[in-house]
Amino acid sequence: MHSVAEALDRLTGLAESPTVATLAAAFDAAGFELSLVGGPVRDAFLDRSTNDLDFTTDATPDEILAVVKPIAEAHWDIGREFGTIGAKIHGHTVEITTYRADEYDGASRKPEVAFGTSLVDDLERRDFTVNALALRLPRLELVDPSGGVEDLIARVLRTPSKPEVSFGDDPLRMMRAARFASQLGFEVEPDTLAAMFALAPEIDRISAERVRDELSKLLLTDTPMRGIRLLVDSGIAARVLPEIPALMLEIDEHHHHKDVYEHSLTVLDQAIDYEASRGRLDSPDLVLRLAALLHDIGKPATRRLEPGGAVSFHHHDMVGAKLARKRLRALRFDNDTIKAVSRLIELHLRFFGYTDGAWTDSAVRRYVRDAGDQLERLHILTRADVTTRNRRKADRLGFAYDDLEERIARLAEEEELAAVRPELDGQQIMAALGVRPGPVVGEAYKFLLDVRLDEGPIGPDAARERLLAWWAERQAAAPGA
């Protein structure tokens, strides 16, 4: 962390940048207050880079627009009802928000938006003291009414007002505490933590969309494990993502199995490491991280205690995929994310049969075909799912997966494996068989796809011969033939 003097020097440099200086001069000339607020100020003390430039002002949204229009390359008012105007100035996107003095009725899912006139009042209504910092522009005065700098130094999260009041006003702040604990590596101060435990049921007031967005932000931090533990321990996860605390399966003295909850957190952690080291995905990758966290949520429902002390979880992959679809829909995730996450969970055990005996080329092709555009994520999830402390077993699985990836690469080079499809398309199938569009074309297509997967490329002429032979057998077997 920077010293206060170093942080102020950094903030001074930011204030002198063309974007900030232009905004500051324009608002000052118009007679309005303007302050850089929140994340950019906090991150200056933490020596963290920031891409966001957030400002607050006593100007109303209409007045903000009047000031920024002459100096902005573009502007938008999509957040106008909440007092926020966006603009692009000198190539940088900024958001300027009118001071807030929101009122909460303790029951609705959203606050009654009200605009204020005081910077200090606005800061004291924010979520945590470390975010309740502002730099007045253009005179460069640091405003810290709640001791945010001291909390930055101590690396703690604390609410500016009493936590019961702050969380009662907006229960989503409890999830933000988990996110900032992960993002900043801070501890939640004891009174604030106690309020999270006590007020966990209040999260039910928050819309699924807001919960989804906050959960996604947590998962996209560098180390989400800390925040997930906080959500589970406080009881919040039991209300927004109950499948995760449900992974804490009871382990008795006669039946032993791996701690599924701890295993899942470790898989998430390892998936993040692979995501970064392999460099083949846009990082951070939400789909991969959701799949890693949720990959074993089918285990509680499929747990069976076997004779002799063994524990089985037969078909937990299929059950888990179904549970993931249901939960992600409830949280209003988009269809593409739901489809990708559930498919990865469904396939995450497929590789482990590879070590039982050599896969044929046909099996490798089917693995790639079934993974589709999720193949790279499946590679990472499968590798991350190895959490055994047995070094020999871990090495054996790692070497086996290395071999599988090498075979996939070799076949892909030889056969354009990523685009595996029959060697005759639908039109060619109809022409060969003399049939019109209908179910039989789909059956023929599937037959040719199986041939392609089992045998590799055989050429269009050979594929047509095989198709005609299949069709003749089918016709001969038809009733009344």
Coordinates of C-alpha atoms in Angstrom, one line a residue:
M1 CA 0.0 0.0 0.0
H2 CA 1.1 3.5 -0.8
S3 CA 1.8 6.0 2.1
V4 CA -0.8 8.8 2.2
A5 CA 1.7 11.2 0.6
E6 CA 2.4 8.8 -2.2
A7 CA -1.3 8.2 -2.7
L8 CA -1.9 11.9 -2.9
D9 CA 0.9 12.3 -5.5
R10 CA -0.8 9.6 -7.5
L11 CA -4.2 11.2 -7.3
T12 CA -2.6 14.5 -8.3
G13 CA -1.2 12.9 -11.4
L14 CA -4.7 11.5 -12.2
A15 CA -6.3 14.8 -11.6
E16 CA -3.9 16.4 -14.1
S17 CA -4.7 13.9 -16.8
P18 CA -6.6 15.4 -19.8
T19 CA -9.9 13.6 -19.1
V20 CA -10.1 14.6 -15.4
A21 CA -8.7 18.1 -15.9
T22 CA -11.2 18.9 -18.6
L23 CA -14.1 17.7 -16.6
A24 CA -12.9 19.6 -13.5
A25 CA -12.5 22.8 -15.3
A26 CA -15.9 22.5 -17.0
F27 CA -17.8 21.9 -13.8
D28 CA -15.9 24.6 -11.9
A29 CA -16.7 27.1 -14.7
A30 CA -20.4 26.2 -14.5
G31 CA -20.4 26.7 -10.7
F32 CA -20.9 23.1 -9.7
E33 CA -18.9 20.8 -7.3
L34 CA -17.1 17.8 -8.7
S35 CA -15.2 15.1 -7.0
L36 CA -13.4 11.9 -8.0
V37 CA -15.0 9.3 -5.8
G38 CA -14.8 5.6 -4.7
G39 CA -12.7 3.1 -6.5
P40 CA -10.1 5.4 -8.2
V41 CA -9.4 7.1 -4.9
R42 CA -9.2 3.8 -2.9
D43 CA -7.0 2.2 -5.5
A44 CA -4.5 5.1 -5.4
F45 CA -3.8 4.1 -1.8
L46 CA -3.6 0.4 -2.6
D47 CA -1.2 0.9 -5.6
R48 CA -3.8 -0.8 -7.8
S49 CA -4.5 0.3 -11.4
T50 CA -8.0 1.4 -12.2
N51 CA -9.9 1.6 -15.4
D52 CA -13.0 3.3 -13.9
L53 CA -13.3 7.0 -13.5
D54 CA -16.3 7.8 -11.3
F55 CA -17.3 11.3 -10.2
T56 CA -20.0 12.8 -8.0
T57 CA -21.5 16.3 -8.1
D58 CA -24.2 18.6 -6.8
A59 CA -25.4 19.1 -10.4
T60 CA -28.6 17.4 -11.4
P61 CA -28.7 15.0 -14.3
D62 CA -29.9 17.7 -16.6
E63 CA -27.2 20.1 -15.5
I64 CA -24.6 17.3 -15.8
L65 CA -25.6 16.8 -19.4
A66 CA -25.4 20.5 -20.1
V67 CA -21.9 20.6 -18.8
V68 CA -20.5 17.5 -20.6
K69 CA -22.2 17.9 -24.0
P70 CA -19.7 20.5 -25.3
I71 CA -16.6 18.6 -24.1
A72 CA -17.5 15.0 -24.8
E73 CA -17.0 12.9 -27.9
A74 CA -20.1 10.9 -26.8
H75 CA -22.6 10.9 -23.9
W76 CA -25.5 8.7 -22.7
D77 CA -28.1 8.9 -20.0
I78 CA -29.1 5.3 -19.6
G79 CA -28.6 5.7 -15.8
R80 CA -30.4 9.0 -15.7
E81 CA -33.2 7.9 -13.3
F82 CA -30.4 7.0 -10.8
G83 CA -28.7 10.3 -11.3
T84 CA -25.8 8.9 -13.5
I85 CA -24.7 10.4 -16.8
G86 CA -22.0 8.6 -18.9
A87 CA -19.6 10.3 -21.3
K88 CA -16.4 9.7 -23.3
I89 CA -13.9 12.4 -22.9
H90 CA -10.4 12.3 -24.4
G91 CA -11.1 8.6 -25.2
H92 CA -11.9 7.6 -21.6
T93 CA -15.3 6.6 -20.4
V94 CA -16.5 8.4 -17.3
E95 CA -19.6 8.3 -15.1
I96 CA -20.9 11.4 -13.2
T97 CA -23.6 10.9 -10.6
T98 CA -25.6 13.4 -8.6
Y99 CA -25.1 13.3 -4.8
R100 CA -27.5 10.6 -3.5
A101 CA -29.7 10.8 -0.4
D102 CA -31.7 7.6 -1.1
E103 CA -34.5 6.5 1.2
Y104 CA -35.2 2.9 2.0
D105 CA -38.5 1.5 3.2
G106 CA -37.0 -1.8 4.5
A107 CA -39.2 -3.9 2.3
S108 CA -38.8 -3.1 -1.4
R109 CA -36.0 -4.5 -3.5
K110 CA -34.8 -1.1 -4.7
P111 CA -34.3 2.2 -2.9
E112 CA -36.4 5.2 -3.5
V113 CA -33.9 7.3 -5.4
A114 CA -33.4 10.8 -4.0
F115 CA -30.8 13.4 -4.9
G116 CA -28.7 15.2 -2.3
T117 CA -26.7 18.4 -2.0
S118 CA -23.8 17.4 0.3
L119 CA -20.7 15.4 -0.6
V120 CA -20.2 14.3 3.0
D121 CA -23.8 13.0 3.2
D122 CA -23.3 11.2 -0.1
L123 CA -20.1 9.5 1.2
E124 CA -21.7 8.5 4.5
R125 CA -24.4 6.6 2.6
R126 CA -21.9 4.4 0.7
D127 CA -21.2 0.7 1.3
F128 CA -17.8 0.7 3.0
T129 CA -15.5 3.3 4.4
V130 CA -12.7 2.4 2.0
N131 CA -15.1 3.3 -0.8
A132 CA -16.4 6.5 0.9
L133 CA -13.4 8.6 -0.1
A134 CA -13.4 11.5 -2.5
L135 CA -11.0 14.0 -4.1
R136 CA -12.6 17.4 -4.6
L137 CA -11.7 18.9 -7.9
P138 CA -10.0 21.1 -9.0
R139 CA -8.6 22.0 -5.6
L140 CA -7.4 18.4 -4.8
E141 CA -8.9 18.1 -1.3
L142 CA -9.2 14.6 0.1
V143 CA -12.5 14.1 1.8
D144 CA -12.7 11.1 4.2
P145 CA -15.6 11.5 6.7
S146 CA -15.6 7.9 7.9
G147 CA -12.0 7.0 8.5
G148 CA -11.6 5.2 5.2
V149 CA -7.8 5.8 5.0
E150 CA -7.3 4.3 8.4
D151 CA -9.3 1.2 7.3
L152 CA -7.2 1.0 4.1
I153 CA -4.1 0.9 6.2
A154 CA -5.6 -1.7 8.6
R155 CA -7.0 -3.7 5.6
V156 CA -10.5 -4.0 7.0
L157 CA -14.0 -3.6 5.6
R158 CA -16.4 -1.5 7.7
T159 CA -19.6 0.3 6.9
P160 CA -19.7 4.1 7.4
S161 CA -22.9 3.9 9.4
K162 CA -23.9 1.1 11.8
P163 CA -23.8 -2.1 9.8
E164 CA -27.3 -3.0 10.8
V165 CA -28.5 0.2 9.2
S166 CA -26.3 0.0 6.1
F167 CA -27.2 -3.7 5.4
G168 CA -30.9 -3.0 6.2
D169 CA -30.9 -0.2 3.7
D170 CA -29.4 -2.4 1.0
P171 CA -28.8 -6.1 1.8
L172 CA -26.7 -6.6 -1.3
R173 CA -23.9 -4.8 0.5
M174 CA -23.4 -8.0 2.4
M175 CA -22.5 -9.7 -0.8
R176 CA -20.3 -6.8 -1.8
A177 CA -18.4 -7.4 1.5
A178 CA -17.6 -10.9 0.3
R179 CA -16.5 -9.6 -3.1
F180 CA -14.3 -6.9 -1.7
A181 CA -12.8 -9.3 0.8
S182 CA -11.7 -11.4 -2.2
Q183 CA -10.8 -8.5 -4.5
L184 CA -8.8 -6.5 -1.9
G185 CA -7.7 -9.3 0.4
F186 CA -9.3 -7.4 3.4
E187 CA -10.9 -8.8 6.5
V188 CA -14.5 -7.9 7.5
E189 CA -14.5 -6.0 10.7
P190 CA -16.2 -7.9 13.6
D191 CA -19.3 -5.8 14.0
T192 CA -19.8 -5.7 10.3
L193 CA -19.3 -9.5 10.1
A194 CA -21.8 -10.1 12.9
A195 CA -24.4 -8.0 11.1
M196 CA -23.9 -10.2 8.0
F197 CA -24.6 -13.3 10.0
A198 CA -27.7 -11.7 11.7
L199 CA -29.2 -10.1 8.6
A200 CA -28.5 -12.9 6.0
P201 CA -32.3 -13.5 5.5
E202 CA -32.6 -9.9 4.3
I203 CA -30.8 -10.9 1.1
D204 CA -34.2 -12.4 0.0
R205 CA -35.3 -8.8 -0.7
I206 CA -32.8 -8.4 -3.5
S207 CA -33.7 -9.2 -7.1
A208 CA -32.2 -12.2 -8.7
E209 CA -30.5 -10.0 -11.3
R210 CA -28.7 -8.0 -8.7
V211 CA -27.6 -11.1 -6.8
R212 CA -26.4 -12.6 -10.1
D213 CA -24.3 -9.6 -11.0
E214 CA -22.7 -9.5 -7.5
L215 CA -22.0 -13.2 -7.5
S216 CA -20.4 -12.8 -11.0
K217 CA -18.2 -10.0 -9.8
L218 CA -17.0 -12.1 -6.9
L219 CA -16.2 -15.1 -9.1
L220 CA -14.3 -12.8 -11.5
T221 CA -11.9 -11.6 -8.8
D222 CA -8.4 -13.1 -8.6
T223 CA -9.1 -15.2 -5.5
P224 CA -12.9 -15.7 -5.0
M225 CA -12.4 -18.5 -2.5
R226 CA -12.2 -16.1 0.5
G227 CA -15.5 -14.4 -0.5
I228 CA -17.3 -17.7 -1.1
R229 CA -16.3 -18.9 2.3
L230 CA -17.7 -15.7 3.8
L231 CA -21.0 -16.2 2.0
V232 CA -21.3 -19.8 3.1
D233 CA -20.2 -19.1 6.7
S234 CA -22.6 -16.2 7.1
G235 CA -25.6 -18.1 5.8
I236 CA -26.0 -15.9 2.7
A237 CA -25.0 -18.6 0.3
A238 CA -27.7 -20.9 1.7
R239 CA -30.2 -18.3 0.4
V240 CA -28.7 -17.4 -3.0
L241 CA -26.7 -20.5 -4.0
P242 CA -27.7 -23.2 -1.6
E243 CA -26.0 -26.0 -3.6
I244 CA -22.6 -24.8 -2.3
P245 CA -23.2 -25.1 1.5
A246 CA -25.0 -28.4 0.7
L247 CA -21.6 -29.8 -0.4
M248 CA -20.6 -30.0 3.3
L249 CA -21.5 -33.6 3.5
E250 CA -21.3 -35.4 6.8
I251 CA -18.4 -37.8 7.0
D252 CA -18.8 -40.7 9.5
E253 CA -16.2 -42.9 11.0
H254 CA -17.2 -45.9 8.8
H255 CA -17.6 -44.3 5.4
H256 CA -14.8 -42.0 4.1
H257 CA -14.8 -39.7 1.1
K258 CA -13.2 -36.5 0.1
D259 CA -14.6 -33.3 1.6
V260 CA -16.7 -32.2 -1.4
Y261 CA -17.0 -28.5 -0.3
E262 CA -13.2 -28.1 0.2
H263 CA -12.6 -30.0 -3.0
S264 CA -14.9 -27.7 -5.0
L265 CA -13.1 -24.6 -3.7
T266 CA -9.8 -26.1 -4.6
V267 CA -11.0 -27.0 -8.1
L268 CA -12.1 -23.4 -8.6
D269 CA -8.7 -22.1 -7.4
Q270 CA -6.8 -24.5 -9.7
A271 CA -9.0 -23.7 -12.6
I272 CA -8.1 -20.0 -12.2
D273 CA -4.4 -21.0 -12.2
Y274 CA -4.8 -23.0 -15.4
E275 CA -6.9 -20.3 -17.0
A276 CA -4.1 -17.9 -16.6
S277 CA -1.2 -20.3 -17.4
R278 CA -2.7 -21.8 -20.6
G279 CA -3.7 -18.3 -22.0
R280 CA -6.3 -19.7 -24.4
L281 CA -9.3 -18.2 -22.8
D282 CA -10.3 -14.6 -22.2
S283 CA -9.4 -14.2 -18.5
P284 CA -11.2 -14.0 -16.2
D285 CA -13.7 -16.5 -17.6
L286 CA -17.0 -16.6 -15.8
V287 CA -18.3 -19.8 -17.5
L288 CA -15.3 -21.8 -16.5
R289 CA -15.4 -20.5 -12.9
L290 CA -19.1 -21.3 -12.5
A291 CA -18.5 -24.8 -13.8
A292 CA -15.6 -25.3 -11.5
L293 CA -17.6 -24.2 -8.4
L294 CA -20.7 -26.1 -9.3
H295 CA -19.2 -29.3 -10.9
D296 CA -20.0 -31.6 -8.0
I297 CA -23.3 -30.1 -6.8
G298 CA -25.0 -33.4 -7.9
K299 CA -23.1 -35.3 -5.2
P300 CA -25.4 -34.7 -2.2
A301 CA -28.4 -36.1 -4.1
T302 CA -26.6 -39.1 -5.4
R303 CA -24.5 -40.1 -2.3
R304 CA -24.8 -43.7 -1.4
L305 CA -23.0 -45.5 1.5
E306 CA -21.7 -48.8 0.2
P307 CA -20.8 -51.9 2.2
G308 CA -17.2 -51.9 3.3
G309 CA -16.9 -48.2 3.9
A310 CA -17.0 -46.9 0.3
V311 CA -19.1 -44.0 -0.8
S312 CA -20.5 -43.6 -4.3
F313 CA -22.0 -40.7 -6.3
H314 CA -23.3 -42.5 -9.4
H315 CA -24.5 -40.1 -12.1
H316 CA -23.7 -37.0 -10.1
D317 CA -22.5 -35.4 -13.3
M318 CA -26.0 -35.6 -15.0
V319 CA -27.8 -34.7 -11.8
G320 CA -25.4 -31.8 -11.2
A321 CA -25.9 -30.5 -14.7
K322 CA -29.7 -30.4 -14.2
L323 CA -29.3 -28.7 -10.8
A324 CA -27.0 -26.1 -12.3
R325 CA -29.4 -25.3 -15.1
K326 CA -32.2 -24.8 -12.5
R327 CA -30.1 -22.6 -10.3
L328 CA -28.6 -20.5 -13.0
R329 CA -32.1 -19.9 -14.5
A330 CA -33.3 -18.8 -11.1
L331 CA -30.5 -16.3 -11.0
R332 CA -31.4 -15.0 -14.5
F333 CA -28.1 -16.0 -16.2
D334 CA -28.3 -15.8 -20.0
N335 CA -29.1 -19.0 -21.9
D336 CA -25.6 -19.3 -23.5
T337 CA -24.0 -19.3 -20.0
I338 CA -26.5 -21.8 -18.6
K339 CA -26.0 -24.1 -21.6
A340 CA -22.2 -23.9 -21.4
V341 CA -21.9 -24.4 -17.6
S342 CA -24.3 -27.3 -17.5
R343 CA -22.6 -29.0 -20.5
L344 CA -19.2 -28.8 -18.8
I345 CA -20.6 -30.3 -15.6
E346 CA -22.2 -33.1 -17.6
L347 CA -18.9 -33.9 -19.3
H348 CA -16.5 -33.3 -16.4
L349 CA -16.1 -37.1 -15.6
R350 CA -15.8 -38.3 -19.2
F351 CA -12.0 -38.2 -19.2
F352 CA -11.5 -40.5 -16.2
G353 CA -12.4 -43.5 -18.3
Y354 CA -9.3 -42.7 -20.4
T355 CA -7.0 -44.0 -17.8
D356 CA -8.8 -47.4 -17.6
G357 CA -7.7 -48.4 -21.1
A358 CA -6.5 -46.8 -24.3
W359 CA -9.2 -44.9 -26.1
T360 CA -9.7 -45.6 -29.8
D361 CA -9.5 -42.7 -32.2
S362 CA -13.3 -43.0 -32.4
A363 CA -13.6 -42.3 -28.6
V364 CA -11.3 -39.3 -28.9
R365 CA -13.4 -37.9 -31.8
R366 CA -16.5 -38.3 -29.8
Y367 CA -15.0 -36.5 -26.8
V368 CA -14.2 -33.5 -29.0
R369 CA -17.6 -33.7 -30.7
D370 CA -19.4 -33.8 -27.4
A371 CA -17.4 -30.9 -25.9
G372 CA -17.9 -28.7 -29.0
D373 CA -16.9 -25.1 -28.4
Q374 CA -16.4 -25.9 -24.7
L375 CA -13.3 -28.1 -25.3
E376 CA -10.7 -25.7 -23.9
R377 CA -12.8 -25.1 -20.8
L378 CA -13.3 -28.9 -20.5
H379 CA -9.5 -29.4 -20.7
I380 CA -9.0 -26.9 -17.8
L381 CA -11.9 -28.2 -15.7
T382 CA -10.8 -31.8 -16.0
R383 CA -7.2 -31.0 -15.0
A384 CA -8.4 -28.8 -12.1
D385 CA -10.6 -31.6 -10.8
V386 CA -7.5 -33.5 -9.8
T387 CA -7.0 -32.5 -6.2
T388 CA -5.5 -35.7 -4.8
R389 CA -2.5 -35.4 -2.5
N390 CA -1.2 -38.7 -3.8
R391 CA 1.6 -37.4 -6.1
R392 CA 1.9 -40.6 -8.1
K393 CA -1.9 -40.6 -8.8
A394 CA -1.8 -36.9 -9.7
D395 CA 1.1 -37.4 -12.1
R396 CA -0.5 -40.4 -13.7
L397 CA -3.7 -38.4 -14.4
G398 CA -1.7 -35.4 -15.6
F399 CA 0.3 -37.5 -18.0
A400 CA -2.8 -39.2 -19.3
Y401 CA -4.5 -35.9 -20.0
D402 CA -1.3 -34.7 -21.7
D403 CA -1.5 -37.8 -23.9
L404 CA -5.2 -37.1 -24.7
E405 CA -4.6 -33.5 -25.7
E406 CA -1.7 -34.6 -27.9
R407 CA -4.0 -37.1 -29.6
I408 CA -6.7 -34.5 -30.1
A409 CA -4.1 -32.1 -31.6
R410 CA -2.8 -34.8 -33.9
L411 CA -6.2 -35.9 -35.1
A412 CA -7.3 -32.3 -35.5
E413 CA -4.4 -31.6 -37.8
E414 CA -5.1 -34.7 -39.8
E415 CA -8.9 -34.5 -40.0
E416 CA -10.1 -31.0 -39.1
L417 CA -11.5 -32.5 -36.0
A418 CA -13.1 -29.4 -34.6
A419 CA -15.5 -29.4 -37.6
V420 CA -16.4 -33.1 -37.5
R421 CA -19.5 -33.7 -39.6
P422 CA -20.8 -36.3 -42.0
E423 CA -19.2 -36.3 -45.5
L424 CA -22.6 -35.9 -47.1
D425 CA -24.9 -33.0 -46.1
G426 CA -28.6 -33.0 -46.0
Q427 CA -29.1 -32.1 -49.6
Q428 CA -26.7 -34.8 -50.8
I429 CA -28.4 -37.4 -48.5
M430 CA -31.9 -36.6 -50.0
A431 CA -30.5 -36.8 -53.5
A432 CA -28.8 -40.2 -52.9
L433 CA -31.9 -41.7 -51.3
G434 CA -34.5 -39.9 -53.4
V435 CA -36.4 -38.7 -50.4
R436 CA -37.9 -35.4 -49.3
P437 CA -37.1 -33.5 -46.1
G438 CA -38.3 -35.4 -43.0
P439 CA -37.2 -37.6 -40.1
V440 CA -35.4 -40.1 -42.3
V441 CA -32.9 -37.4 -43.3
G442 CA -31.9 -36.9 -39.7
E443 CA -31.5 -40.6 -39.1
A444 CA -29.3 -40.9 -42.2
Y445 CA -27.3 -37.9 -41.1
K446 CA -26.7 -39.5 -37.6
F447 CA -25.7 -42.8 -39.3
L448 CA -23.1 -41.0 -41.4
L449 CA -21.9 -39.0 -38.4
D450 CA -21.3 -42.3 -36.5
V451 CA -19.3 -43.6 -39.4
R452 CA -17.2 -40.5 -39.5
L453 CA -16.6 -40.6 -35.7
D454 CA -15.8 -44.4 -35.7
E455 CA -13.6 -44.5 -38.8
G456 CA -12.5 -41.0 -39.6
P457 CA -12.6 -39.5 -43.1
I458 CA -13.6 -42.1 -45.8
G459 CA -14.4 -39.8 -48.7
P460 CA -17.8 -38.8 -50.2
D461 CA -18.0 -41.7 -52.6
A462 CA -17.4 -44.3 -49.9
A463 CA -19.8 -42.4 -47.6
R464 CA -22.5 -42.6 -50.3
E465 CA -22.0 -46.4 -50.7
R466 CA -22.3 -46.9 -47.0
L467 CA -25.5 -44.7 -46.9
L468 CA -27.1 -46.7 -49.7
A469 CA -26.2 -50.0 -48.0
W470 CA -27.8 -48.7 -44.7
W471 CA -30.9 -47.6 -46.6
A472 CA -31.3 -50.9 -48.4
E473 CA -31.0 -52.8 -45.0
R474 CA -33.5 -50.4 -43.5
Q475 CA -36.0 -50.8 -46.4
A476 CA -35.6 -54.6 -46.2
A477 CA -36.4 -54.6 -42.5
A478 CA -39.4 -52.4 -42.9
P479 CA -42.8 -54.0 -42.2
G480 CA -44.4 -55.4 -45.4
A481 CA -41.1 -55.4 -47.2

